Every structure is written in C-alpha cells, then in structure tokens.
mmCIF file of C-alpha atoms in Angstrom:
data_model
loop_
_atom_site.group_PDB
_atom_site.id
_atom_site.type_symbol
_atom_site.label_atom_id
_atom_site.label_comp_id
_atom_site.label_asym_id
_atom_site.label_seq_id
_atom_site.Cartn_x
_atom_site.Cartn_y
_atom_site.Cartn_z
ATOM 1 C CA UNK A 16 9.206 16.300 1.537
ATOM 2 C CA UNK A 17 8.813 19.710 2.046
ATOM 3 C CA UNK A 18 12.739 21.651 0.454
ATOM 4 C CA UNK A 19 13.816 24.846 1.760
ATOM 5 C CA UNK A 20 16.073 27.356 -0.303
ATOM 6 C CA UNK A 21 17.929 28.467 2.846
ATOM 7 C CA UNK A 22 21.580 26.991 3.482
ATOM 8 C CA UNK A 23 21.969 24.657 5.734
ATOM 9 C CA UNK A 24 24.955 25.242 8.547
ATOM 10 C CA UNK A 25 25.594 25.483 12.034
ATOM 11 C CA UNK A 26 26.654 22.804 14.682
ATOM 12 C CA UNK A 27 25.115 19.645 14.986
ATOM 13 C CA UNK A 28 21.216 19.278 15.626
ATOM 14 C CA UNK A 29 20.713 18.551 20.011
ATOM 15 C CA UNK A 30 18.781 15.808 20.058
ATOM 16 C CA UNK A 31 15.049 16.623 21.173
ATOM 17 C CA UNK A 32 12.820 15.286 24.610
ATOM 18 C CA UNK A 33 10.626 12.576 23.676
ATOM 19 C CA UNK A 34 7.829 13.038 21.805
ATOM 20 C CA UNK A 35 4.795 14.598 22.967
ATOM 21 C CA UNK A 36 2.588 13.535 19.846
ATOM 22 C CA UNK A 37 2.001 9.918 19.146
ATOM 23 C CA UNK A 38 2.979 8.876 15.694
ATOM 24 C CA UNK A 39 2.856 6.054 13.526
ATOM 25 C CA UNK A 40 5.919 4.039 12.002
ATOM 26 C CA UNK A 41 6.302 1.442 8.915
ATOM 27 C CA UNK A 42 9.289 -0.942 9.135
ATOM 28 C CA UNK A 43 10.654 -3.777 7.149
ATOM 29 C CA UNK A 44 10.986 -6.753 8.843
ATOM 30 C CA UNK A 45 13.143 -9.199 7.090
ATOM 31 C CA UNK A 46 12.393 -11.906 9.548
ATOM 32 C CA UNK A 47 8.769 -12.326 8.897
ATOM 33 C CA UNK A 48 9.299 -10.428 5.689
ATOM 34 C CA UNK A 49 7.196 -8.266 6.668
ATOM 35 C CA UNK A 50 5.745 -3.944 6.203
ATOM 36 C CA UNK A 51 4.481 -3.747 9.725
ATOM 37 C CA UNK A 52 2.904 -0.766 11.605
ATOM 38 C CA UNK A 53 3.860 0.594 15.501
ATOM 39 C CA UNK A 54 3.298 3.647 17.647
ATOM 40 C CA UNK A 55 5.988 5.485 18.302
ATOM 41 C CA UNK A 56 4.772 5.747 21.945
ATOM 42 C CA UNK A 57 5.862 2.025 22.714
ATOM 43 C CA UNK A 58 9.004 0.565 23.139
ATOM 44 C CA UNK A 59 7.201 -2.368 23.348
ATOM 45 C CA UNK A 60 6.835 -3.895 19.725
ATOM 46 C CA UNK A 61 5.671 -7.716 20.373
ATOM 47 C CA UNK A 62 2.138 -8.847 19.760
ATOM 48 C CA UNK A 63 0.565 -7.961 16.403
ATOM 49 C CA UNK A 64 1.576 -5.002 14.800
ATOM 50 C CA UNK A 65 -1.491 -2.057 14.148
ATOM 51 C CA UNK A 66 -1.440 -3.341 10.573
ATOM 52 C CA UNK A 67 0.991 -5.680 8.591
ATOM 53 C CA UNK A 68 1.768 -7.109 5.273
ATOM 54 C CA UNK A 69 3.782 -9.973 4.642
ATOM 55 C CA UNK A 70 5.546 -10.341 1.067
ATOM 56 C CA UNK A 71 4.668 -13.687 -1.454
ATOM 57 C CA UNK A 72 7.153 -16.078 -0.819
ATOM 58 C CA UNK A 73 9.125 -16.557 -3.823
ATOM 59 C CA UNK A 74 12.556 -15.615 -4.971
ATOM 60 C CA UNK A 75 11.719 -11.838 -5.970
ATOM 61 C CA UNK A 76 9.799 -10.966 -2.579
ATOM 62 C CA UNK A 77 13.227 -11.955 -0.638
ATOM 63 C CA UNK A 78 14.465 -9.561 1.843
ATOM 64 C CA UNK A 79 12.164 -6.549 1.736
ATOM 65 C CA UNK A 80 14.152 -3.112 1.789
ATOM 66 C CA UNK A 81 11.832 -0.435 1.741
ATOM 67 C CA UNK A 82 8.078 0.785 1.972
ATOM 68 C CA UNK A 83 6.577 4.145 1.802
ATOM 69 C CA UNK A 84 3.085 5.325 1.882
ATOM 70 C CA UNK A 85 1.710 7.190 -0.313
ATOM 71 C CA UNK A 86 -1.835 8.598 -1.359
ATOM 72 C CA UNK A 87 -3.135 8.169 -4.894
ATOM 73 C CA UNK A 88 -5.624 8.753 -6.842
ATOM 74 C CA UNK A 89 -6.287 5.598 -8.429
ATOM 75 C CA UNK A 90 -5.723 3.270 -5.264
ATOM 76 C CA UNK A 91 -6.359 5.583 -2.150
ATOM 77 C CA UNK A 92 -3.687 4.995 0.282
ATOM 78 C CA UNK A 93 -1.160 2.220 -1.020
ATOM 79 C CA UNK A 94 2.788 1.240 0.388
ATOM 80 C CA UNK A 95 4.908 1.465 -2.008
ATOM 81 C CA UNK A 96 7.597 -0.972 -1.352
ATOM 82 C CA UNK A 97 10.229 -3.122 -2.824
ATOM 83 C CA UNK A 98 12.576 -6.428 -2.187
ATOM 84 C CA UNK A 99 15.892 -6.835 -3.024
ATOM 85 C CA UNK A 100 14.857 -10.934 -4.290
ATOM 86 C CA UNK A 101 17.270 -13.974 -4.405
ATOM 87 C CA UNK A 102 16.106 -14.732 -8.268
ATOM 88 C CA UNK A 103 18.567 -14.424 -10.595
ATOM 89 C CA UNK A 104 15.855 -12.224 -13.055
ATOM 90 C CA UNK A 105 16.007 -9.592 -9.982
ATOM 91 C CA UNK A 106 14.363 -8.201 -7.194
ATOM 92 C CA UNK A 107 10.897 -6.938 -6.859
ATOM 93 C CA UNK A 108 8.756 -3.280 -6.621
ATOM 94 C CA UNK A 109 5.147 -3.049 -5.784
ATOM 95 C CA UNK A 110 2.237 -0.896 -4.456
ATOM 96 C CA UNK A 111 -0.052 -2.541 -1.186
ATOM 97 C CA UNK A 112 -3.311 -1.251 -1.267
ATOM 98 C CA UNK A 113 -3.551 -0.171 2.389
ATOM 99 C CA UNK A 114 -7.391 -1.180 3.000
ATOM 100 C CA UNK A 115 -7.339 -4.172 1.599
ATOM 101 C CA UNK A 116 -3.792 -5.282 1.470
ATOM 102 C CA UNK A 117 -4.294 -5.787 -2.341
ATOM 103 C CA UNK A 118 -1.509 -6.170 -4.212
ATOM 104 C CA UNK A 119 -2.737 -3.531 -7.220
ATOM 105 C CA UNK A 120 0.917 -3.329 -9.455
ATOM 106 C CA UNK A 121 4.475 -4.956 -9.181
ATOM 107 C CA UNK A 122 7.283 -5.541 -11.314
ATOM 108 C CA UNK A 123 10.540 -7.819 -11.646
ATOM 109 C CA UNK A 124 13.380 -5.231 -11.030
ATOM 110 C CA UNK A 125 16.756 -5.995 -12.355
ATOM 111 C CA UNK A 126 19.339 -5.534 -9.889
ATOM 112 C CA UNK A 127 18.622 -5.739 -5.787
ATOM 113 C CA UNK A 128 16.399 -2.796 -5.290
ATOM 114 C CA UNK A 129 17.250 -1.279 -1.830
ATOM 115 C CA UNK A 130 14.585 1.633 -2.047
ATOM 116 C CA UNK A 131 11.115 2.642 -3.753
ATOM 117 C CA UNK A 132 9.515 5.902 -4.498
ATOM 118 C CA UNK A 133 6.300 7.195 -6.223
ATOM 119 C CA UNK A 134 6.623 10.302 -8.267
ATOM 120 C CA UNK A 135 3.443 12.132 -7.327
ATOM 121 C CA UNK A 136 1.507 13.551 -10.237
ATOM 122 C CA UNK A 137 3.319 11.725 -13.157
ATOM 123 C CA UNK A 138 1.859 8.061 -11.176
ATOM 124 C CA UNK A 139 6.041 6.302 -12.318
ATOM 125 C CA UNK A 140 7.394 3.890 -9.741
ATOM 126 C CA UNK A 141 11.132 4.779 -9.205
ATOM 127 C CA UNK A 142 13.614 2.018 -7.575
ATOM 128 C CA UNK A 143 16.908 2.160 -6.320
ATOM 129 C CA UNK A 144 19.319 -0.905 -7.010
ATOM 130 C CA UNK A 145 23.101 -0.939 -5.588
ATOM 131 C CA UNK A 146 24.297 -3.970 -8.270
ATOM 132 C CA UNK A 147 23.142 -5.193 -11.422
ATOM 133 C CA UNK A 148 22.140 -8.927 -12.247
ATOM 134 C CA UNK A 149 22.679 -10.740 -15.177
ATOM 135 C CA UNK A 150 19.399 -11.100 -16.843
ATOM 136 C CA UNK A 151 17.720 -11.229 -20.389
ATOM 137 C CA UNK A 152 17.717 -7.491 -20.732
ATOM 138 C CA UNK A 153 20.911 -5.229 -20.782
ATOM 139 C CA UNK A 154 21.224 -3.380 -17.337
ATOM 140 C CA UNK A 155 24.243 -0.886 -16.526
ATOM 141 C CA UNK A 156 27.195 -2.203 -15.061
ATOM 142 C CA UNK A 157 26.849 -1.231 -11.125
ATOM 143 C CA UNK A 158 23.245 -0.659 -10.046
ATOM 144 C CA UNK A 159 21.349 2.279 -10.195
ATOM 145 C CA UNK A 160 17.827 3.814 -10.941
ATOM 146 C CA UNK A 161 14.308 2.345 -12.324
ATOM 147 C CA UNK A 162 11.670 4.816 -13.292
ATOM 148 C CA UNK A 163 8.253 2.281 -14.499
ATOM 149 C CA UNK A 164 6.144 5.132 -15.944
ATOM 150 C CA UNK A 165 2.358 5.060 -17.182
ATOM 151 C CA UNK A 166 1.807 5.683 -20.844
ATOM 152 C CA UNK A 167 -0.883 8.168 -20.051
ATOM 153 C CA UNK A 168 -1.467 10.227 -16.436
ATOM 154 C CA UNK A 169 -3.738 7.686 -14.135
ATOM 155 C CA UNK A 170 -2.451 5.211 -16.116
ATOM 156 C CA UNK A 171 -1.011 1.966 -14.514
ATOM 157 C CA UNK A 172 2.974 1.783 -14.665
ATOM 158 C CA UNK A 173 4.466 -0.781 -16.927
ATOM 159 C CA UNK A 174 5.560 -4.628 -15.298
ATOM 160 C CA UNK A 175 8.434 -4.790 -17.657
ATOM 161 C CA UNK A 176 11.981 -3.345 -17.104
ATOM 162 C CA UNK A 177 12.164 -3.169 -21.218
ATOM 163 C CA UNK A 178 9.761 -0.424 -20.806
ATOM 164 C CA UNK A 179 11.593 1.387 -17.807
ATOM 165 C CA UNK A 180 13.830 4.471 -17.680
ATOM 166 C CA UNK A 181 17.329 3.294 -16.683
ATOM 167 C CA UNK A 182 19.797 5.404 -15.323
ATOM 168 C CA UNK A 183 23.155 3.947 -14.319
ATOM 169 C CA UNK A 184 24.156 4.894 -10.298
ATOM 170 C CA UNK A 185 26.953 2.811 -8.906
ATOM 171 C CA UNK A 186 26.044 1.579 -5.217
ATOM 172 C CA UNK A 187 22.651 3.355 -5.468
ATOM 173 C CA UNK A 188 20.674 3.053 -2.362
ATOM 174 C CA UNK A 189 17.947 5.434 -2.196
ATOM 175 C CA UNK A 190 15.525 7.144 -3.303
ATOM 176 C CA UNK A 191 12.914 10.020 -2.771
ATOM 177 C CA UNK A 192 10.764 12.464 -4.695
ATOM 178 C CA UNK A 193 11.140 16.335 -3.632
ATOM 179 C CA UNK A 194 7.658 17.344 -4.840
ATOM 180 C CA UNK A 195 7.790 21.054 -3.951
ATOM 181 C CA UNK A 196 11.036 21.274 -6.136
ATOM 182 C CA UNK A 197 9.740 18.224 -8.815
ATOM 183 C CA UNK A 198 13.138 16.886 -8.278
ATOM 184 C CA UNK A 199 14.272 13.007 -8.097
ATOM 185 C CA UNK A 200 16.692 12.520 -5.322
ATOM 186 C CA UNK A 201 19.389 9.303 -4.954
ATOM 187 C CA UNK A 202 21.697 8.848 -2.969
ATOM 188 C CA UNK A 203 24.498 6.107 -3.654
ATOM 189 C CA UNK A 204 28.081 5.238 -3.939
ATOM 190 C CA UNK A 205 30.045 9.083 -3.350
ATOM 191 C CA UNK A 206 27.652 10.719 -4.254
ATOM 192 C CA UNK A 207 23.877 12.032 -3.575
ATOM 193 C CA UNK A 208 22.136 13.370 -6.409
ATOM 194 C CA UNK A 209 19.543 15.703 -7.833
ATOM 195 C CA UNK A 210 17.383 14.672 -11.153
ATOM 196 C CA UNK A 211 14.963 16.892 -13.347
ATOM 197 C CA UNK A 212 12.491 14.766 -15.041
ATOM 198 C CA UNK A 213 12.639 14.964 -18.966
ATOM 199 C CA UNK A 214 9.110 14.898 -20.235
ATOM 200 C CA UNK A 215 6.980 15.050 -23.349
ATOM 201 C CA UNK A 216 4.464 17.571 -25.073
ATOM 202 C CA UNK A 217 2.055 14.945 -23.049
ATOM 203 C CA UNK A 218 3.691 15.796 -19.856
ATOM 204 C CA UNK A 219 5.019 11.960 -19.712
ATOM 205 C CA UNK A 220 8.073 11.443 -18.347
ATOM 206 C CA UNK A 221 11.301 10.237 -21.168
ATOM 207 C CA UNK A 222 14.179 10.637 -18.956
ATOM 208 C CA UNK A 223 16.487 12.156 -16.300
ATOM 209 C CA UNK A 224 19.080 15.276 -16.427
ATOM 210 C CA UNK A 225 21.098 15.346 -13.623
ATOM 211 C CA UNK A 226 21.147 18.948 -11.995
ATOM 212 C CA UNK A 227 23.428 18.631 -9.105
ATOM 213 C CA UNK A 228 25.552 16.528 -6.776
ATOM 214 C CA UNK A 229 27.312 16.204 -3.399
ATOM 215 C CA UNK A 230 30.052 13.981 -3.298
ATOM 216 C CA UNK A 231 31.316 12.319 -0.183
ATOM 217 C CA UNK A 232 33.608 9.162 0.823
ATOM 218 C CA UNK A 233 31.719 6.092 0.559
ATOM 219 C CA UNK A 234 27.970 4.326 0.217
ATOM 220 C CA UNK A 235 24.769 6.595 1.046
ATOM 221 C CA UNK A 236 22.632 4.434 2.881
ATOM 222 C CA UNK A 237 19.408 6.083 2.997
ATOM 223 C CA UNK A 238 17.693 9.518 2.224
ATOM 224 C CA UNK A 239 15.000 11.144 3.797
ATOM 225 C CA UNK A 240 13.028 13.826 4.652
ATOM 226 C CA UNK A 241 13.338 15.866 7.853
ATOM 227 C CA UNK A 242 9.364 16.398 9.423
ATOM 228 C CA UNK A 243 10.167 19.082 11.311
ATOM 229 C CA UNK A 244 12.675 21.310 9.046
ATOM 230 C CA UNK A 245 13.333 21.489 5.014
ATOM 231 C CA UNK A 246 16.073 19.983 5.562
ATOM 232 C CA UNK A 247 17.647 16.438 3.654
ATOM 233 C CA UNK A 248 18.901 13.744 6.088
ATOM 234 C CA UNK A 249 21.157 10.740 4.284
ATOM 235 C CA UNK A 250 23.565 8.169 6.423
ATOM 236 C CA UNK A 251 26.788 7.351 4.862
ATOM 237 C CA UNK A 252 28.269 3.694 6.066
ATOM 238 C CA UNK A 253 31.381 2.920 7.110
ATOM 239 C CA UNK A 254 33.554 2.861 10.055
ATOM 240 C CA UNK A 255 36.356 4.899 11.370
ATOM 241 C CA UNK A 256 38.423 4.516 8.778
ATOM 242 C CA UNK A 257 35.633 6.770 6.408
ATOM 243 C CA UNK A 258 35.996 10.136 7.004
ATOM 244 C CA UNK A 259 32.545 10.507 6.032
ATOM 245 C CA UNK A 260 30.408 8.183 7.555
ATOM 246 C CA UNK A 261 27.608 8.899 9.491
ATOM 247 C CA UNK A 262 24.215 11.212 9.738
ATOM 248 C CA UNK A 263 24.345 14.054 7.699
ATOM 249 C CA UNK A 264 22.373 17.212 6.512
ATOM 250 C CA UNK A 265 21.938 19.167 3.564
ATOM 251 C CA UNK A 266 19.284 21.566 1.424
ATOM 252 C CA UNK A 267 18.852 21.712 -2.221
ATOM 253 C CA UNK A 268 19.480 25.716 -2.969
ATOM 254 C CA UNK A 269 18.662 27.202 -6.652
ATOM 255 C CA UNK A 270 20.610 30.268 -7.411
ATOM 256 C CA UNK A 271 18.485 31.065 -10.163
ATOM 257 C CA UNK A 272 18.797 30.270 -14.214
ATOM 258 C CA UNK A 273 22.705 31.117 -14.351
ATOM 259 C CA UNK A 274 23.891 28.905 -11.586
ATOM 260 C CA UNK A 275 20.867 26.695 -11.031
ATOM 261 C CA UNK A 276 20.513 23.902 -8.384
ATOM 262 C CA UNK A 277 23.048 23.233 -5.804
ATOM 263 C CA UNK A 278 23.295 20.913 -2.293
ATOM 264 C CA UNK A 279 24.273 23.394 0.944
ATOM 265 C CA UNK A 280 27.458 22.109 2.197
ATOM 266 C CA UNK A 281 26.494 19.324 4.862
ATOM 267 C CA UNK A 282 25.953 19.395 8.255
ATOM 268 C CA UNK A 283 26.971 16.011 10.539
ATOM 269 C CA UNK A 284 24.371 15.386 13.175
ATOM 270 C CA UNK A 285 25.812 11.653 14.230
ATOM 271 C CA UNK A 286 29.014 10.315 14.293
ATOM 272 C CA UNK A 287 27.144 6.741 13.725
ATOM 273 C CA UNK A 288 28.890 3.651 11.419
ATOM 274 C CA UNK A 289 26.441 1.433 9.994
ATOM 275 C CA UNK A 290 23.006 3.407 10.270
ATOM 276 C CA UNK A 291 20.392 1.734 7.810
ATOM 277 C CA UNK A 292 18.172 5.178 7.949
ATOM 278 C CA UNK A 293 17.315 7.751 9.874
ATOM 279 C CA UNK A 294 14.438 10.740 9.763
ATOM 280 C CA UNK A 295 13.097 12.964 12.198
ATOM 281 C CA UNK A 296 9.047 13.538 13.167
ATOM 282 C CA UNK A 297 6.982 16.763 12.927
ATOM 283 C CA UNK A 298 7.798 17.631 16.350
ATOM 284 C CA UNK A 299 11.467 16.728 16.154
ATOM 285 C CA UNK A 300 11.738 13.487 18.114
ATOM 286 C CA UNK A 301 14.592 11.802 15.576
ATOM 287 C CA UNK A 302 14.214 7.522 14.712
ATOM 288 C CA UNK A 303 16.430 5.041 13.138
ATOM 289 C CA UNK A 304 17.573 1.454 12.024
ATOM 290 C CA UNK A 305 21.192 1.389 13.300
ATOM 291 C CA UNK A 306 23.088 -1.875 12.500
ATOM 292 C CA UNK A 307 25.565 -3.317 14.868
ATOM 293 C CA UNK A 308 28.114 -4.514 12.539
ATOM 294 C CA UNK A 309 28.991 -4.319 8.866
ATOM 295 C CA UNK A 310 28.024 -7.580 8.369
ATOM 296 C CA UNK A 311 24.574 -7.627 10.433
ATOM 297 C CA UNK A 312 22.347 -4.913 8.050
ATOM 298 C CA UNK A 313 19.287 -5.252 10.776
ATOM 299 C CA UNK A 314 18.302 -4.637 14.214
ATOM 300 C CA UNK A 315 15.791 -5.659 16.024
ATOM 301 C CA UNK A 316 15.286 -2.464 17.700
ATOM 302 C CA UNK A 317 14.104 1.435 15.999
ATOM 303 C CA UNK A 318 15.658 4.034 18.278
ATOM 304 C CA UNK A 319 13.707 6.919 19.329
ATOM 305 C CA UNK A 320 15.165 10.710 20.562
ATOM 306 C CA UNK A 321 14.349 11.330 24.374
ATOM 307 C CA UNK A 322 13.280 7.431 25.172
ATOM 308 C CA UNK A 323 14.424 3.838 24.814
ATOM 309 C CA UNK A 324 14.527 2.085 21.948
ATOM 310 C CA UNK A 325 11.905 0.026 20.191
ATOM 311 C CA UNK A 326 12.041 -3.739 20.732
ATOM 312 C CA UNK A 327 10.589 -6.502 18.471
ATOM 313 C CA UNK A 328 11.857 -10.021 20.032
ATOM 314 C CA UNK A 329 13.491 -11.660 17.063
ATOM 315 C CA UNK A 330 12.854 -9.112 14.260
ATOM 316 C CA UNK A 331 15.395 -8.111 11.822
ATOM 317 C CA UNK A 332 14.419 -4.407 11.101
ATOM 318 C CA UNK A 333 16.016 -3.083 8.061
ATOM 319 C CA UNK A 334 14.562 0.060 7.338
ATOM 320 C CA UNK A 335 11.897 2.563 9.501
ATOM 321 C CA UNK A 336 9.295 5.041 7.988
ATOM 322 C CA UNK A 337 6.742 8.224 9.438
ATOM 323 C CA UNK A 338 3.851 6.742 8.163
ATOM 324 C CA UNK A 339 1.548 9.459 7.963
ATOM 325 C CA UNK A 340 3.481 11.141 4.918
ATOM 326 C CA UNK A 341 1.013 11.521 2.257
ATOM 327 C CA UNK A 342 1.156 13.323 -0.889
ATOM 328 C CA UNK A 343 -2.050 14.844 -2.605
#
C-alpha cells in the first residue's frame, strides 16, 4: 500500500462512474474452495475463471479466507493465501506459485486464520486468526497474529508454529503490510492496529512493538489498501445496534520522535452491516464482498462502483482482491 502523512477528513467519499480501465480481481470461493481470477469489466462470472486454484482437500485447506499476490524474489509471482481448516491442529497458510500453481511453502496455523500477508523484504508469512484452538503448542487465549519468518533473508519461512512470532489479538481478522512506512497493520476485535517489527543485528525479524491504535465498537472485518488515495479502508460488522459498523477510512500520521505514529480520526464512507471487504481500484471504481446476513459470511456476487454487480451462479465469495498489487 502506498501511506500518506496527511489527515484524513471530510464527508464521505461519492462513489465513482464505472471504470474506464479493465482490471483484474482474486476471490475466494468457498464453494469450489477455490483463488479464482475475473475482469472487473464483466458482471458475468460463469465459465472458467482467467486462472484458478483450488485448495487440497483435507481438514486444514477448509474454507479459504484470503489470497494476495505478491512478487518475490525467490518464487516470481506467488498468492499468498490462507484457510481457516476444520482440523482440530488449525487452519492453514501458504504461497501458490502463480505459473505453475505450485504449492512452494505452507504451514499448519493454530487458530482459524481469516487473513495472510507477506512482509516484503524480510520474506515472513504473517496470518491473522480470530480464535485459538486447542492444540499441542500453547497459543493465546482469543486469536491473533502469526509471523513464520526465514532464518536468513531469501530464506524459506519455517512450517512450524513453535518457530513463529505470536502475538495475542482478540477477534483478529486482518492483516496487511504498509511497506512505505515498514509497518504491520491488523485489524480485529475494537481495535485496528499499527506494529514496528523488532529485528536483529542480522536484520531478522524477533518480534512486534505496537505503535498505535484506533479503537472502535466491535469486529474489523477486513483491511485494505485504497488504489487510488493513501488512504486505509477497514469494515467493521455489525448491525444497527453497533454504532460503528460499516466502511471506514483512516491514515497512519507520524508526528515525529516525541509523539510518533498515530491513526487520523476515521472517515465513514458506507453505512453497510456485514461487509466481508472492501478496496477501491487505481482509478477509483470501489469493490466488495457484502454478506446478506450475520449468519451467511458469503455472496455470490462482488459489487462494483458505477455498474452491476458480479455474478458467479452458486459461488460463495468470501473475500475480493486487485490483483495486480505487486511489491518489488
């Protein structure tokens, strides 16, 4: 993502024409279980998808949650992506070679992970779960955040969650690296945060410090970039009854060594209940997963700005993605 300094403010964002540039999007699709790639220039989505992966089926690969591409070194092009997993040792994280559809690293995650990152010059594999699960390792009480880092940079990330960074977020359900400020975002239960990563004389990462937070009613949902501004976007769920639910924006500002990092007070775009994420595209046409019920976490439509929505007969879409976001 690209952070700004600038506060954010002002009333809510108009929503843009349709888009004039033909992108690419990554969903989830829990029905097939399923990464699978459309145009944002259809609303058509049956037939086969421009490309597609579909998850192992065993326990851990249950219910995929999120994918993200990302451009590395090592791999070339890969999706990051995780599943939240029905097994009782956890959920699952891995990286999809995109060429190939090689599956090059994954790990058992304790906990459901609902959302994956890549930090990019450090090579870790971050995940985001909202509960923990019992299993042979010690995991704090509530969910929260998996960091899998290499031993050395280009190295491959450890498969076991004995040699992860845990750090204990209640509810957490997302994730995303800020790599013009080098600073780990989550959002979860209350609160979003903002983490500096604690490294070594080797430049290897050792831990987290948190350096600020925005507190609001409720679970955060999902956090993204915005394409077309510096801003953050994160949904908060809930109905009427949360004063906070909805679409919402924010910056990270840094007022310097004395009163360091800070989130802008936050700006509601949509008055929306049960949105499973949200972004906007370079040119400002907005997309999202918007459940219809509390109970129902998919759709089986992505909504588009300026045009109808997306339609996959008989998907369950969970979570929607720019694919073209690459980090160098």
């Amino acid at each position: 993502m690209t952070a700004g300094l600038a506060a954010a403010g002002g009333a809510a964002t108009v929503r843009p024409a349709a888009a004039a540039t033909d992108y690419l999007i990554i969903v989830v699709e829990q029905a097939a279980n399923q990464i699978q790639r459309f145009s944002n220039g259809t609303a058509d989505w049956n037939g086969t998808p421009g490309w597609y992966w579909s998850a192992p089926d065993t326990d851990t690969w249950k219910y995929l949650a999120d994918a993200k591409r990302r451009l590395t070194a090592r791999w070339d092009d890969v999706l990051v992506c995780c599943a939240n997993g029905t097994s009782p040792t956890g959920g699952r994280a891995a990286m999809v070679r995109e060429s190939d559809k090689a599956v090059v690293w994954s790990a058992v995650v304790p906990g459901n992970p609902h959302s994956v990152e890549r930090i990019d010059g450090h090579g870790a594999i971050v995940t985001a779960s909202s509960k923990a699960r019992v299993t042979g390792d010690k995991y704090q009480s509530g969910g929260g955040i998996n960091l899998f880092v290499p031993s050395t940079h280009g190295g491959v990330p450890p498969t076991s969650f004995a040699d992860s960074i845990s750090t204990g977020f209640p509810g957490a359900h997302g994730v995303m690296w800020d790599d013009v400020n080098e600073l780990l975002l989550a959002i979860g239960y209350h609160e979003l945060r903002a983490y500096r990563l604690v490294t070594n004389g080797n430049d290897i990462i050792t831990g987290l410090s948190r350096v600020a937070t925005l507190t609001f009613e409720g679970t955060g949902h999902d956090l993204q970039p915005d394409y077309a501004s510096s801003d953050i976007l994160y949904t908060v769920g809930g109905d009427a009854g949360n004063p906070d639910h909805g679409i919402w924006k924010t910056r990270l500002v840094y007022e310097g060594s004395s009163g360091g990092w800070s989130f802008a007070a936050p700006t509601r775009l949509h008055d929306w209940y049960f949105t499973k994420s949200f972004s906007r595209l370079p040119d400002g046409t907005e997309f999202w997963v918007d459940a219809p019920t509390a109970s129902t976490w998919w759709s089986n439509m992505v909504g588009f700005s300026g045009r109808a929505d997306s339609v996959r007969t008989g998907a369950r879409f969970y979570k929607a993605r720019f694919w073209s976001h690459a980090l160098t």
